[in-house]
Structure formats: structure tokens, C-alpha cells
Steps between C-alpha positions, in 0.01 A plus 500: 500500500166323551300377204205694646688831487321780310829686442350802680604520865248778551212256465651151525457314828754228417795471737812496283854632493394817316315611812827532690560833329520801729218759483724739310590234244129448428446868414442565132744737334361829379541573129846649443347816351255545788523707816255446787579643843216379722244220456182485708244221465133565577343183637183361654393171650188491282361656185266794462642726770641768269861395457523625141341830602757555774782403262381751242442781747843449660668521159303816419586657834873430473496630143340825620776534758755514223615137503511269200236236576423168333252215540581135435164323472563155651127419510537317169160329489308807617686805371319828561786751506485592127125560530518746790779693327314507168775320309388338176823472298713187507849482646776494240849352497811440297810282517597669827181422688144612572402858574231597751212719390511849648183666628394859433682629808814289456441179700648188339270195485552136406209257504407185312205688349750722318632191318169341397337569166162496674502644851180308580661164423532286815845406621460125549849409613634268766683632804860450382428681172342793683791514743742498209316791339543708814874429496513609135330828591796560731798377298390549138329838525716811478403718797667839465596703810216377724506637855205297631351190341172370638417134438128425482478150643230237451310412818604222733828320564536281191750464215526861388531666843763242590686565175496877555616466860785269399602650166462878531708718737206631699563793731165449669134413463176685563211281615151603386201403712130575544300575818328161532577289803680237292769762439704346781528170314577679172778708651637201694562305180678790331704586811608141560607454139701824505670401823584155363667666201665778706319776312445829690136601553452874455148497642129451437253688280130454564279539193123553504542636851199731488274703272443871547138617494470761222248701704634510857860382434467237773723196461290183479667166576327289234678180601487565873768616737857461385729239653817627336643675806476185711656291224779754448574501874502119509778484240678823590411665169402851397170602341607690190157620394125446483333537160130584469243353267493785250284489183721765341813287540316200355376707205849631421646149514227370269585777254873433519561826683654384827771765451236766569410357841593700808563273797634679809420185704819343360732789585640315802559188289694710250706651783594152623602390150714812455679422828633168370878511518675563172 
């Protein structure tokens, strides 16, 4: 083992004997009292495109369809999941492990903000520590009878995304984009990383696709014409949905009421997730 090794193969770039492990050997074991059937990561090549929104809405939608849904908030330095669900209590634990906090409609949540005494305190941690925290959310939290877990990923292709891809048994990823022309570069980074790690890509979701005029109901392309169809065709991917800029959705998220949001635009995405082989 190299003297430069960080002891975390999910973030360490050192070439040592530990890296000869097979992909399955690098997977973290789920807590012995946990049960999680399917794990879907929601990713983006950059920040600010609505990844946490899509994660939350997908969990809400699967919950409404009668499935037990959960969210593992892997965006450790920028956690927003507790806020949109209106969760203010802290996560509790005992000698067996940590317990996720359950929302009003029954969605289980684990986020670093649920462990901090002050939710506004910054998380000033180095990469290996953050990556280790994400692993702990998987193997030290007791997830009970979860049908679909959605992992809210930090943007980019750094330590934490690499750790999640290597350590969690992902059944697929959903890539979130926006209509701007640079979407091609954003998607390319996420697609290439997923292919390198042999992670299935379920499809693309475009956020901020349009805004509906309240008077004439015309769809206005605020950020110009979408490029998502061309990008999807380039990589042989499906477009799972297009989300509008909707002040009502934003208001509900700000109030912690994302579970009240109706989002038929993600029906196809939910269908694709339900079709994952058991």
C-alpha cells in the first residue's frame, strides 16, 4: 500500500494492490437490518439544474404509486432534501444503527442536515470524509422495506459521485439537464462516467424546459430551444420528462411541501423506474 493512500478507494488516485478488487468486492454492505430493492442515483454534470427537485419529485411519485420510497442525500455540502420535505427534527439512533427521518407521507430521508445541531452550519469537510459519510448513510442507517431509494448526488464527477458509483449497488441513474446549449457537454460528462463504471442510464430529464403563460397558456422557452432530443439521440438515451419553470412548485418546495406537488411530466420516468427488473 502506498504511503500516499487515503484508505478510501472511492476517492484515492493512488495505484496500489487494494485497487485490484473486483467491482462487486468494492460494494459497501447494506446494514443487516436494512432492505432496499432498487437504488437510482439522480446526477448532473453541473450544479443548479434541479437535481434535488427531480430526486424529491421522483420519491413522491413512487410513494403515491404505493411503493416505499426513500432518499439518501449524498449532496453532503449542499443538502436541500430536508428543506423541501419540511423536515426539522434530527435523525436518531441506538446501538443498532441510525434511523432515517420519515416524512408526512411516509418517505424515509437521511441527510447530513438531520445530524447537525444547526442546519445552517457549513459542512467544511475534505473529500474523503464526505465520501465516508455517504458510505455510512448506506451501511449504518437502518432502511426498512424500501422499494425504491433515490440518491441525490452532488454535481460533477468528483469524490462523492465516484464513491457512490463504486460503493452502492446502483440499478441506474437519471441525468438532469437544462435547455441551454452547454447541455451537451454536461450530459457527456455524466454519460461517460456512467459508462466507465458500467452503470445503466435510465434516461434524461430536462428541468426549466419552459414556462406556461398564465393568460394564454402558451409555452415560452425562456432559455431558448431545447437541445435534449439531439443529445438523447447522440447517446441512444430516452427523454424521461420535461419540467416547466413553475412558481407554484418553487413555493411548495420553499415551504417544505414538495409532497403536495403534482408533476405529471415525470409519469414516464416513474414508469421506467417501475420496469426495473426485480
